[in-house]
Amino acid sequence: MTGATPQELDPTRIRADFPIFARQVHGQDLVYLDSASTSQKPQAMLDAMVGFYSTSNANVHRGVYTLGVESTDAYEAARDAVARLINAPSRREVVFTRNTTEALNLVAKTVGVERCGPGDVIVSTVLEHHANLVPWQVLAQATGATLRFLDVDDEGRLQLDELDAIAREGNVRIVAVTHQSNTLGVRPPVEELVRWARAQGALVVLDAAQTVPNRPVDVQALDVDFLAFSGHKTLAPTGIGVLWGREAILAETQPFLTGGEMIRSVALDRTSWNTLPWKFEAGTPAFAEAVGLHAAIDYLEAVGLDAIDAHEHAITEYALGRLDEVTGLRIVGPPDAAARGGVVSFVLDDVHPHDIAEILDRHAVCVRAGHHCTQPLMQRLGHAATVRASFYLYTTTAEIDRLIDGLHDVRRVMGV
Amino acid sequence: MDDLYRENLMDHYRHPRNHGTLEHPDCEAEGKNPLCGDEVELDVEVVDGRINAIRFTGNGCAVSQAATSMLTDLVQGLPVAEAAALPSQAIIDELGIPLSAMRVKCAVLGLGTLKVALHRGVGTPLPPEWGADDDEMVWG
Ligand SMILES: Cc1ncc(COP(=O)(O)O)c(C=O)c1O
């Protein structure tokens, strides 16, 4: 990836690669605006998995026979693809998990438990998805550490003015923050937070579930210690996610789950652990899903993550402009396209978001309505629920137009 | 295309029946579905073992509010035991629209609140599935 202007991406051509867009809902072409929840899948990814199951399926790291060697190679090649995607210094730092949630729990329940105690401070933010909040709450309760949350302003921008006060409360051990809010699309000032965390000697855990899918993410440039993302939001299948962590930390950390795969040798009274990354991969891994993830990464890289980022920015700008035309509609989050990704939350007069989503469904427009697994954030912003539209590389302006038409119909049906 | 938001439902949503509160209710309760933010508060006056008056206030999606409005019409004048035994299907039938599993929760919020209110106020039996707070319904 170079600094050159990204090649412009043609979402109409991209859609041809995604079989689901051939589908109709209620007799109309599908408008899928829920990619922040999970992405749709390109044929190339589906073919890779079918191909794997059809020709090379065998358990990994076991068989001496040809199929077992092929499947192990395919699984480990997926790890190399992930390492390349996020610019990991070493493949030993790439641990396959089920999803972001499991990756974050892994950190909290191993590194977290080992490094936190009474008098220590864990810092997170009110922006977080429950997956990057509950594990730290549980960790704080289990270890006696204090958990502090950075607040946001009324448009969801993270406030850093509490940091000095927090630093005086104890040893800050862990800073867990999202790279982009899945509810509002805002991107908090991670760089500043990382600098502060470094000065405190704290580890930084970055929830990149919303950014690895759609823009270049470089763990070395970010200078974080852990990063998590989910395959299913990244054009890949469900059941596979990634934890990237610094080798020096992972090497001296005790395992998360124990059993097969993660061992070197087992006697009845003692076990020695496997080397990295397998020490953190207990049991038969999701190797077919890893093959799918590899194909998904190949697809993303062929399109270009810079181009995807630029496309999402353009679509978001277009969507914000058009949503502004809808009477009674209020954006929840920053009203401009700067410093945000392809996610827009809104409310419409006092129409309940579930009613909006249900009426939009009659127009074959898929949006999410609810709290988006960010209840503390919703509470902070004073909403029980919002409607969320989220965009990806296959989102077109025509889809945004269908959303707007649908919203006008919501106003008509609900009589507002 | 508006099979969900047909006229009857929207009429109850826009013009809820029995809306408001009672000054001296014999039974009262509130129900909440924190997952979607639907809320209903019910006041009931019981005379000679029958529901003499019922009022509700609430906030939430059209299905939850219209269903509660229909419920108040449905149980007006009923013996409390009969009202307390009303099955969910009675409300779903009253709505007369296709409901996904998620929307069924919205539809029966008012009914659950009524069962809790009657149980507390006049001691009608409360089946366990309506009594305990779970992560979807909270009774206050
Ligand atoms: C920012 C963020 N973090 C974490 C998660 C959890 O991801 P998963 O459910 O794949 O574990 C999500 C998914 O919704 C998310 O958007």
Coordinates of C-alpha atoms and ligand atoms in Angstrom, one line a residue:
Chain A
M1 CA 0.0 0.0 0.0
T2 CA 1.5 3.3 -1.0
G3 CA 0.6 6.9 -0.1
A4 CA -0.7 7.5 -3.6
T5 CA -4.3 8.4 -4.2
P6 CA -6.2 5.2 -3.9
Q7 CA -7.7 3.7 -7.0
E8 CA -11.4 4.5 -7.0
L9 CA -13.5 1.6 -6.2
D10 CA -16.6 0.6 -8.2
P11 CA -19.1 -0.8 -5.7
T12 CA -21.4 -2.0 -8.6
R13 CA -18.6 -4.2 -9.9
I14 CA -17.8 -5.4 -6.4
R15 CA -21.4 -6.4 -5.8
A16 CA -21.2 -8.8 -8.6
D17 CA -18.7 -10.8 -6.5
F18 CA -21.2 -11.2 -3.7
P19 CA -23.9 -13.7 -4.4
I20 CA -26.3 -12.4 -1.8
F21 CA -27.0 -9.3 -3.8
A22 CA -28.8 -11.5 -6.3
R23 CA -31.4 -12.1 -3.6
Q24 CA -34.7 -10.2 -3.3
V25 CA -36.6 -9.4 -0.1
H26 CA -40.3 -8.7 -0.3
G27 CA -39.9 -8.6 -4.1
Q28 CA -37.2 -5.9 -4.1
D29 CA -33.5 -5.8 -4.5
L30 CA -31.7 -6.2 -1.2
V31 CA -30.3 -3.1 0.4
Y32 CA -27.8 -4.3 3.1
L33 CA -26.8 -1.5 5.5
D34 CA -25.7 -3.6 8.5
S35 CA -22.1 -4.5 7.7
A36 CA -20.9 -3.2 11.1
S37 CA -22.8 -6.1 12.5
T38 CA -21.5 -8.7 10.0
S39 CA -20.3 -8.4 6.4
Q40 CA -21.6 -10.1 3.4
K41 CA -19.3 -12.7 1.7
P42 CA -17.6 -12.7 -1.7
Q43 CA -17.9 -15.8 -3.9
A44 CA -14.1 -16.2 -3.8
M45 CA -14.2 -16.7 0.0
L46 CA -17.1 -19.2 -0.3
D47 CA -15.2 -21.0 -3.1
A48 CA -12.0 -21.2 -1.0
M49 CA -13.9 -22.9 1.9
V50 CA -15.8 -25.3 -0.4
G51 CA -12.5 -26.0 -2.2
F52 CA -10.7 -26.7 1.1
Y53 CA -13.4 -29.1 2.3
S54 CA -13.7 -30.8 -1.0
T55 CA -10.0 -31.5 -1.5
S56 CA -7.8 -31.0 1.6
N57 CA -9.9 -31.5 4.7
A58 CA -8.1 -33.1 7.6
N59 CA -7.2 -32.0 11.1
V60 CA -4.2 -29.7 11.4
H61 CA -0.9 -30.2 13.2
R62 CA -1.5 -34.0 13.5
G63 CA -1.6 -35.9 10.3
V64 CA 1.6 -37.1 8.6
Y65 CA -0.5 -37.9 5.6
T66 CA -0.8 -35.6 2.6
L67 CA -4.2 -34.1 3.5
G68 CA -3.1 -33.3 7.0
V69 CA 0.0 -31.6 5.7
E70 CA -2.0 -29.6 3.2
S71 CA -4.6 -28.5 5.8
T72 CA -1.8 -27.5 8.2
D73 CA -0.1 -25.5 5.5
A74 CA -3.4 -23.8 4.6
Y75 CA -4.1 -22.9 8.2
E76 CA -0.7 -21.5 8.8
A77 CA -0.7 -19.6 5.5
A78 CA -3.8 -17.9 6.8
R79 CA -1.8 -16.8 9.8
D80 CA 0.8 -15.3 7.5
A81 CA -1.9 -13.5 5.6
V82 CA -3.2 -11.9 8.8
A83 CA 0.3 -11.0 9.9
R84 CA 0.8 -9.2 6.6
L85 CA -2.6 -7.5 6.8
I86 CA -1.9 -5.9 10.1
N87 CA 1.8 -5.6 9.7
A88 CA 2.6 -7.8 12.7
P89 CA 6.4 -8.1 13.3
S90 CA 6.0 -11.9 13.6
R91 CA 3.5 -14.6 12.8
R92 CA 4.0 -16.0 16.3
E93 CA 2.0 -13.0 17.5
V94 CA -1.1 -13.9 15.6
V95 CA -3.5 -16.0 17.7
F96 CA -6.7 -17.4 16.1
T97 CA -9.8 -17.1 18.3
R98 CA -13.5 -17.4 17.7
N99 CA -14.1 -13.7 17.4
T100 CA -13.2 -10.3 18.9
T101 CA -15.1 -11.1 22.1
E102 CA -13.0 -14.2 22.7
A103 CA -9.8 -12.4 21.9
L104 CA -10.5 -9.6 24.4
N105 CA -11.5 -12.1 27.0
L106 CA -8.3 -14.0 26.4
V107 CA -6.3 -10.8 27.2
A108 CA -8.4 -10.0 30.3
K109 CA -8.3 -13.5 31.7
T110 CA -4.6 -14.1 31.2
V111 CA -2.5 -10.9 31.0
G112 CA -5.1 -9.0 32.9
V113 CA -5.3 -11.4 35.8
E114 CA -1.5 -11.6 36.0
R115 CA -0.9 -7.9 36.0
C116 CA -3.8 -6.3 37.9
G117 CA -4.4 -6.1 41.6
P118 CA -5.7 -3.8 44.3
G119 CA -4.5 -0.2 43.7
D120 CA -4.1 -0.8 40.0
V121 CA -6.3 1.0 37.5
I122 CA -7.8 -0.3 34.2
V123 CA -9.0 2.4 31.8
S124 CA -11.7 2.1 29.2
T125 CA -14.2 4.4 27.6
V126 CA -18.0 4.7 27.5
L127 CA -17.8 4.2 23.7
E128 CA -17.0 0.5 24.0
H129 CA -18.9 -2.4 22.7
H130 CA -19.9 -4.7 25.6
A131 CA -17.1 -7.0 24.3
N132 CA -14.5 -4.5 25.3
L133 CA -16.2 -3.5 28.6
V134 CA -17.6 -6.5 30.4
P135 CA -14.3 -8.4 30.4
W136 CA -12.6 -5.5 32.1
Q137 CA -15.5 -5.1 34.6
V138 CA -15.2 -8.8 35.5
L139 CA -11.4 -8.4 35.7
A140 CA -11.6 -5.4 38.0
Q141 CA -14.1 -7.3 40.3
A142 CA -11.9 -10.3 40.4
T143 CA -8.6 -8.5 41.1
G144 CA -9.7 -5.5 43.1
A145 CA -8.4 -3.1 40.5
T146 CA -10.3 0.1 39.8
L147 CA -12.0 0.4 36.5
R148 CA -12.3 4.0 35.1
F149 CA -14.2 5.1 32.0
L150 CA -13.3 8.0 29.8
D151 CA -16.4 10.0 29.0
V152 CA -17.6 11.4 25.6
D153 CA -19.2 14.7 24.7
D154 CA -22.8 14.8 23.5
E155 CA -21.7 13.9 20.0
G156 CA -19.7 10.9 21.1
R157 CA -16.2 12.4 20.9
L158 CA -13.9 10.9 23.5
Q159 CA -12.8 13.3 26.2
L160 CA -9.2 12.9 27.5
D161 CA -9.3 15.6 30.2
E162 CA -9.7 13.0 33.0
L163 CA -6.5 11.3 32.2
D164 CA -4.3 13.3 34.7
A165 CA -6.7 12.6 37.5
I166 CA -6.9 8.9 36.6
A167 CA -3.1 8.7 36.6
R168 CA -3.0 9.9 40.2
E169 CA -5.4 7.1 41.3
G170 CA -2.9 4.3 41.0
N171 CA -0.8 2.3 38.6
V172 CA -2.6 2.3 35.3
R173 CA -2.1 -1.3 34.0
I174 CA -4.4 -1.6 31.0
V175 CA -6.0 0.9 28.6
A176 CA -8.7 -0.8 26.5
V177 CA -10.2 1.3 23.8
T178 CA -12.1 0.9 20.5
H179 CA -10.5 1.9 17.3
Q180 CA -14.0 3.0 16.0
S181 CA -17.3 3.0 17.7
N182 CA -19.7 0.4 16.2
T183 CA -22.6 2.6 17.2
L184 CA -21.6 6.1 16.3
G185 CA -18.8 5.5 13.8
V186 CA -16.5 8.0 15.7
R187 CA -12.8 7.2 15.8
P188 CA -11.4 8.2 19.2
P189 CA -7.9 9.8 19.4
V190 CA -6.1 6.5 19.8
E191 CA -2.6 7.9 19.2
E192 CA -2.9 10.4 22.1
L193 CA -4.3 7.7 24.3
V194 CA -1.4 5.4 23.4
R195 CA 1.2 8.1 24.2
W196 CA -0.4 8.6 27.6
A197 CA -0.6 4.8 28.3
R198 CA 3.1 4.5 27.4
A199 CA 4.0 7.2 29.9
Q200 CA 2.0 5.3 32.5
G201 CA 3.7 2.0 31.6
A202 CA 0.3 0.6 30.8
L203 CA -0.6 -1.9 28.1
V204 CA -3.0 -0.9 25.3
V205 CA -5.7 -3.2 24.1
L206 CA -7.2 -2.0 20.8
D207 CA -10.6 -3.3 19.7
A208 CA -10.2 -3.1 15.9
A209 CA -13.4 -5.0 15.0
Q210 CA -14.7 -2.0 13.1
T211 CA -11.5 -0.9 11.4
V212 CA -9.5 -4.0 10.2
P213 CA -12.4 -4.6 7.7
N214 CA -12.2 -1.3 6.0
R215 CA -8.9 0.5 6.3
P216 CA -5.2 -0.1 6.6
V217 CA -4.4 -1.1 10.2
D218 CA -0.7 -1.3 11.2
V219 CA -0.1 -2.7 14.7
Q220 CA 3.5 -1.3 14.6
A221 CA 2.5 2.2 13.6
L222 CA -0.3 2.1 16.2
D223 CA 2.2 1.0 18.9
V224 CA -0.5 -0.9 20.8
D225 CA 0.1 -4.1 22.7
F226 CA -3.0 -6.1 21.7
L227 CA -5.4 -5.8 18.9
A228 CA -8.6 -7.8 18.2
F229 CA -10.9 -8.3 15.3
S230 CA -13.5 -10.7 13.9
G231 CA -13.4 -12.6 10.6
H232 CA -17.1 -12.3 10.0
K233 CA -17.0 -8.5 9.7
T234 CA -14.1 -8.8 7.3
L235 CA -15.7 -10.8 4.5
A236 CA -14.7 -14.0 6.2
P237 CA -16.9 -16.7 7.9
T238 CA -18.2 -16.7 11.4
G239 CA -16.2 -18.7 14.0
I240 CA -12.8 -17.1 13.4
G241 CA -11.3 -14.0 14.9
V242 CA -7.8 -12.8 15.7
L243 CA -5.9 -11.7 18.7
W244 CA -2.6 -10.0 17.9
G245 CA -0.3 -9.5 20.9
R246 CA 3.3 -8.6 21.4
E247 CA 5.5 -11.6 21.5
A248 CA 7.4 -10.5 24.6
I249 CA 4.2 -10.3 26.6
L250 CA 2.5 -13.4 25.2
A251 CA 5.6 -15.5 25.8
E252 CA 5.6 -14.8 29.5
T253 CA 1.8 -15.2 29.9
Q254 CA 0.1 -18.3 31.1
P255 CA -2.3 -20.0 28.6
F256 CA -6.0 -19.2 28.4
L257 CA -7.7 -22.5 27.6
T258 CA -5.9 -25.7 28.1
G259 CA -6.1 -29.1 26.3
G260 CA -4.9 -30.4 23.0
E261 CA -2.9 -28.4 20.5
M262 CA -1.6 -25.9 23.1
I263 CA 0.8 -28.4 24.7
R264 CA 4.3 -29.6 24.1
S265 CA 4.2 -32.6 26.3
V266 CA 1.8 -33.9 28.9
A267 CA 2.4 -36.3 31.8
L268 CA -0.1 -37.2 34.4
D269 CA 1.3 -34.7 36.8
R270 CA 2.6 -31.9 34.6
T271 CA 2.3 -30.3 31.2
S272 CA 4.6 -28.0 29.3
W273 CA 3.1 -25.5 26.9
N274 CA 3.5 -25.2 23.2
T275 CA 5.4 -22.3 21.7
L276 CA 3.6 -19.2 20.4
P277 CA 1.1 -18.8 18.9
W278 CA -0.2 -22.3 19.5
K279 CA 0.1 -22.0 23.3
F280 CA -3.1 -19.9 23.0
E281 CA -5.0 -22.1 20.6
A282 CA -6.4 -25.0 22.6
G283 CA -8.3 -27.7 20.7
T284 CA -9.0 -28.2 17.1
P285 CA -9.0 -24.7 15.6
A286 CA -11.3 -23.3 13.0
F287 CA -9.0 -24.2 10.2
A288 CA -11.5 -24.2 7.4
E289 CA -12.7 -20.8 8.6
A290 CA -9.0 -19.7 8.5
V291 CA -8.9 -20.7 4.9
G292 CA -11.9 -18.5 4.3
L293 CA -10.3 -15.6 6.2
H294 CA -7.2 -16.0 4.0
A295 CA -9.3 -15.7 0.9
A296 CA -11.2 -12.7 2.4
I297 CA -7.9 -10.9 3.1
D298 CA -6.7 -11.6 -0.4
Y299 CA -9.9 -10.1 -1.7
L300 CA -9.6 -7.0 0.5
E301 CA -6.0 -6.5 -0.5
A302 CA -6.8 -6.9 -4.2
V303 CA -9.4 -4.1 -3.9
G304 CA -7.1 -2.1 -1.6
L305 CA -7.9 -1.0 1.9
D306 CA -7.1 2.6 1.1
A307 CA -9.7 2.5 -1.6
I308 CA -12.2 0.9 0.7
D309 CA -11.6 3.6 3.3
A310 CA -12.0 6.3 0.7
H311 CA -15.2 4.7 -0.6
E312 CA -16.7 4.5 2.9
H313 CA -15.8 8.1 3.6
A314 CA -17.5 9.2 0.4
I315 CA -20.6 7.1 1.0
T316 CA -20.8 8.3 4.6
E317 CA -20.6 11.9 3.4
Y318 CA -23.4 11.2 0.9
A319 CA -25.5 9.5 3.5
L320 CA -25.2 12.3 6.0
G321 CA -26.2 14.8 3.4
R322 CA -29.2 12.8 2.3
L323 CA -30.3 12.0 5.9
D324 CA -30.2 15.7 6.6
E325 CA -33.1 16.0 4.1
V326 CA -35.4 13.9 6.2
T327 CA -37.7 16.0 8.4
G328 CA -37.4 15.1 12.1
L329 CA -34.3 13.0 11.7
R330 CA -31.5 13.6 14.1
I331 CA -28.0 12.1 13.8
V332 CA -26.7 10.6 17.0
G333 CA -22.9 11.1 16.9
P334 CA -20.8 13.6 15.0
P335 CA -22.9 15.3 12.2
D336 CA -19.9 15.5 9.8
A337 CA -18.0 12.8 8.0
A338 CA -14.6 13.8 9.4
A339 CA -13.0 11.5 12.0
R340 CA -15.6 8.8 11.6
G341 CA -16.1 5.6 9.7
G342 CA -19.0 4.2 7.7
V343 CA -21.5 4.0 10.5
V344 CA -24.4 6.4 11.1
S345 CA -26.8 6.2 14.0
F346 CA -30.0 8.3 14.0
V347 CA -33.4 8.8 15.6
L348 CA -36.5 10.0 13.8
D349 CA -38.9 12.2 15.8
D350 CA -40.3 9.9 18.6
V351 CA -40.8 6.9 16.3
H352 CA -39.3 3.9 18.0
P353 CA -36.2 2.5 16.2
H354 CA -37.8 -0.9 16.0
D355 CA -40.7 0.5 14.1
I356 CA -38.4 2.2 11.7
A357 CA -36.3 -0.9 11.1
E358 CA -39.5 -3.0 10.6
I359 CA -40.9 -0.6 8.1
L360 CA -37.6 -0.3 6.3
D361 CA -37.5 -4.1 6.1
R362 CA -40.7 -3.9 4.0
H363 CA -38.6 -1.9 1.6
A364 CA -35.9 -4.6 1.7
V365 CA -33.6 -2.2 3.6
C366 CA -31.6 -3.9 6.4
V367 CA -30.6 -1.7 9.2
R368 CA -30.0 -2.4 12.9
A369 CA -32.2 -1.0 15.6
G370 CA -31.4 -1.1 19.3
H371 CA -28.5 -0.4 21.6
H372 CA -25.9 -2.1 19.4
C373 CA -24.3 -3.8 22.4
T374 CA -23.3 -0.4 23.8
Q375 CA -25.8 0.2 26.6
P376 CA -23.6 2.5 28.7
L377 CA -23.0 4.7 25.6
M378 CA -26.7 4.9 24.8
Q379 CA -27.4 5.8 28.4
R380 CA -24.8 8.5 28.3
L381 CA -26.3 10.0 25.1
G382 CA -29.8 9.7 26.4
H383 CA -31.3 7.2 24.0
A384 CA -32.8 3.8 24.7
A385 CA -32.2 2.8 21.1
T386 CA -31.1 4.2 17.7
V387 CA -31.3 3.1 14.1
R388 CA -27.9 2.3 12.7
A389 CA -27.0 2.2 9.0
S390 CA -23.5 1.0 8.2
F391 CA -21.6 0.8 4.9
Y392 CA -18.9 -1.2 3.3
L393 CA -17.1 -1.7 0.1
Y394 CA -20.2 -2.9 -1.7
T395 CA -22.5 0.0 -0.6
T396 CA -23.8 2.2 -3.3
T397 CA -25.4 5.7 -3.4
A398 CA -28.5 4.0 -4.9
E399 CA -28.8 2.0 -1.6
I400 CA -28.6 5.2 0.4
D401 CA -31.4 6.6 -1.8
R402 CA -33.5 3.5 -1.1
L403 CA -32.9 4.1 2.7
I404 CA -34.1 7.7 2.3
D405 CA -37.2 6.7 0.4
G406 CA -37.9 4.1 3.1
L407 CA -37.5 6.8 5.8
H408 CA -40.0 9.0 4.0
D409 CA -42.4 6.0 4.0
V410 CA -41.7 5.5 7.8
R411 CA -42.9 9.1 8.3
R412 CA -46.0 8.5 6.3
V413 CA -46.9 5.2 8.0
M414 CA -46.2 6.5 11.5
G415 CA -48.0 9.7 10.8
V416 CA -45.2 12.0 11.8
Chain B
M1 CA -47.2 -3.5 2.1
D2 CA -48.2 -2.2 5.5
D3 CA -49.5 -5.6 6.8
L4 CA -47.7 -4.9 10.1
Y5 CA -48.7 -1.4 10.5
R6 CA -52.3 -1.8 9.4
E7 CA -54.9 0.7 10.4
N8 CA -56.2 -0.9 13.5
L9 CA -52.8 -1.1 15.1
M10 CA -51.8 2.4 14.1
D11 CA -55.2 3.7 15.4
H12 CA -54.5 2.2 18.8
Y13 CA -50.9 3.6 18.7
R14 CA -52.0 7.1 17.8
H15 CA -55.1 7.2 19.9
P16 CA -54.5 4.8 22.8
R17 CA -57.6 3.7 24.7
N18 CA -57.6 4.0 28.5
H19 CA -54.6 6.2 28.5
G20 CA -53.6 7.8 31.8
T21 CA -53.5 6.9 35.4
L22 CA -56.0 6.2 38.2
E23 CA -56.0 8.1 41.5
H24 CA -56.5 5.1 43.8
P25 CA -55.6 2.0 41.9
D26 CA -56.0 -1.4 43.6
C27 CA -53.2 -2.9 41.5
E28 CA -50.3 -1.2 39.8
A29 CA -47.1 -2.3 38.1
E30 CA -44.6 -1.2 35.5
G31 CA -43.0 -3.3 32.9
K32 CA -39.8 -2.6 30.9
N33 CA -38.0 -4.3 28.1
P34 CA -34.5 -2.8 28.5
L35 CA -33.4 -4.4 25.3
C36 CA -35.5 -2.0 23.2
G37 CA -36.6 0.5 25.8
D38 CA -40.3 -0.3 25.7
E39 CA -42.1 0.7 28.9
V40 CA -45.6 0.4 30.2
E41 CA -47.2 1.5 33.5
L42 CA -50.6 0.1 34.4
D43 CA -53.2 1.1 37.1
V44 CA -56.2 -1.2 37.8
E45 CA -59.3 -0.6 39.9
V46 CA -61.1 -3.8 41.0
V47 CA -64.7 -3.8 42.1
D48 CA -66.5 -7.0 43.1
G49 CA -63.6 -9.1 41.7
R50 CA -63.8 -7.5 38.2
I51 CA -61.7 -5.0 36.5
N52 CA -63.7 -1.9 36.8
A53 CA -61.2 0.6 35.4
I54 CA -57.8 0.3 33.8
R55 CA -55.3 3.0 32.6
F56 CA -51.9 2.8 31.2
T57 CA -49.1 5.1 30.2
G58 CA -46.0 4.1 28.2
N59 CA -43.3 4.7 25.8
G60 CA -42.0 2.5 23.0
C61 CA -42.6 0.9 19.7
A62 CA -46.0 0.9 18.0
V63 CA -46.5 -2.8 18.7
S64 CA -45.9 -2.5 22.4
Q65 CA -48.1 0.5 22.9
A66 CA -50.9 -0.6 20.6
A67 CA -51.0 -4.0 22.1
T68 CA -51.3 -2.5 25.6
S69 CA -54.1 -0.3 24.4
M70 CA -56.0 -3.3 22.9
L71 CA -55.4 -5.2 26.1
T72 CA -57.1 -2.6 28.2
D73 CA -60.2 -2.8 26.0
L74 CA -60.0 -6.6 26.1
V75 CA -59.9 -6.9 29.9
Q76 CA -62.3 -4.1 30.8
G77 CA -65.0 -5.7 33.0
L78 CA -63.4 -9.1 33.2
P79 CA -63.1 -11.1 36.4
V80 CA -59.6 -10.7 37.7
A81 CA -58.9 -14.4 37.6
E82 CA -59.8 -14.5 33.9
A83 CA -57.7 -11.4 33.1
A84 CA -54.8 -12.9 35.0
A85 CA -55.1 -16.1 33.0
L86 CA -55.2 -14.5 29.6
P87 CA -52.7 -16.2 27.3
S88 CA -50.2 -14.3 25.2
Q89 CA -51.9 -15.7 22.1
A90 CA -55.0 -13.6 23.0
I91 CA -53.0 -10.4 22.5
I92 CA -51.2 -11.8 19.4
D93 CA -54.6 -12.7 17.9
E94 CA -55.9 -9.2 18.8
L95 CA -53.0 -7.6 17.0
G96 CA -53.7 -9.9 14.0
I97 CA -50.4 -9.3 12.3
P98 CA -47.4 -11.5 11.7
L99 CA -44.9 -11.0 14.6
S100 CA -41.2 -12.1 14.7
A101 CA -40.0 -13.6 18.0
M102 CA -38.5 -10.3 18.9
R103 CA -41.7 -8.4 18.3
V104 CA -43.7 -10.9 20.4
K105 CA -41.8 -9.6 23.4
C106 CA -43.1 -6.1 22.5
A107 CA -46.6 -7.4 22.0
V108 CA -46.9 -9.1 25.4
L109 CA -45.2 -6.4 27.6
G110 CA -48.5 -4.9 28.6
L111 CA -50.0 -8.3 29.3
G112 CA -47.1 -9.3 31.6
T113 CA -47.4 -6.0 33.4
L114 CA -51.1 -6.6 34.0
K115 CA -50.4 -10.1 35.4
V116 CA -47.8 -8.7 37.8
A117 CA -50.1 -5.9 38.8
L118 CA -53.1 -8.2 39.5
H119 CA -50.8 -10.6 41.4
R120 CA -49.5 -7.9 43.6
G121 CA -52.8 -6.1 44.2
V122 CA -55.4 -8.9 44.5
G123 CA -53.2 -12.0 44.7
T124 CA -54.1 -13.8 41.4
P125 CA -51.6 -16.5 40.6
L126 CA -48.5 -15.5 38.7
P127 CA -46.9 -18.3 36.6
P128 CA -43.1 -18.2 37.0
E129 CA -42.5 -17.2 33.4
W130 CA -44.2 -13.9 34.1
G131 CA -42.9 -13.3 37.6
A132 CA -39.2 -13.3 37.6
D133 CA -37.2 -10.5 36.0
D134 CA -35.2 -11.9 33.2
D135 CA -32.8 -10.1 31.0
E136 CA -35.6 -9.1 28.6
M137 CA -38.4 -8.1 30.9
V138 CA -38.1 -6.2 34.1
W139 CA -41.1 -5.6 36.4
G140 CA -41.2 -2.7 38.7
Ligands
LIG1 C1 -16.4 -2.5 18.1 C2 -16.8 -4.0 18.3 N1 -16.2 -4.7 19.3 C3 -16.5 -6.0 19.5 C4 -17.4 -6.6 18.7 C5 -17.7 -8.0 19.0 O1 -17.5 -8.8 17.9 P1 -17.9 -10.4 18.0 O2 -19.3 -10.4 18.3 O3 -17.5 -10.8 16.6 O4 -17.0 -11.0 19.0 C6 -18.1 -5.9 17.8 C7 -19.2 -6.6 17.0 O5 -20.3 -6.1 17.0 C8 -17.8 -4.6 17.6 O6 -18.4 -3.8 16.6

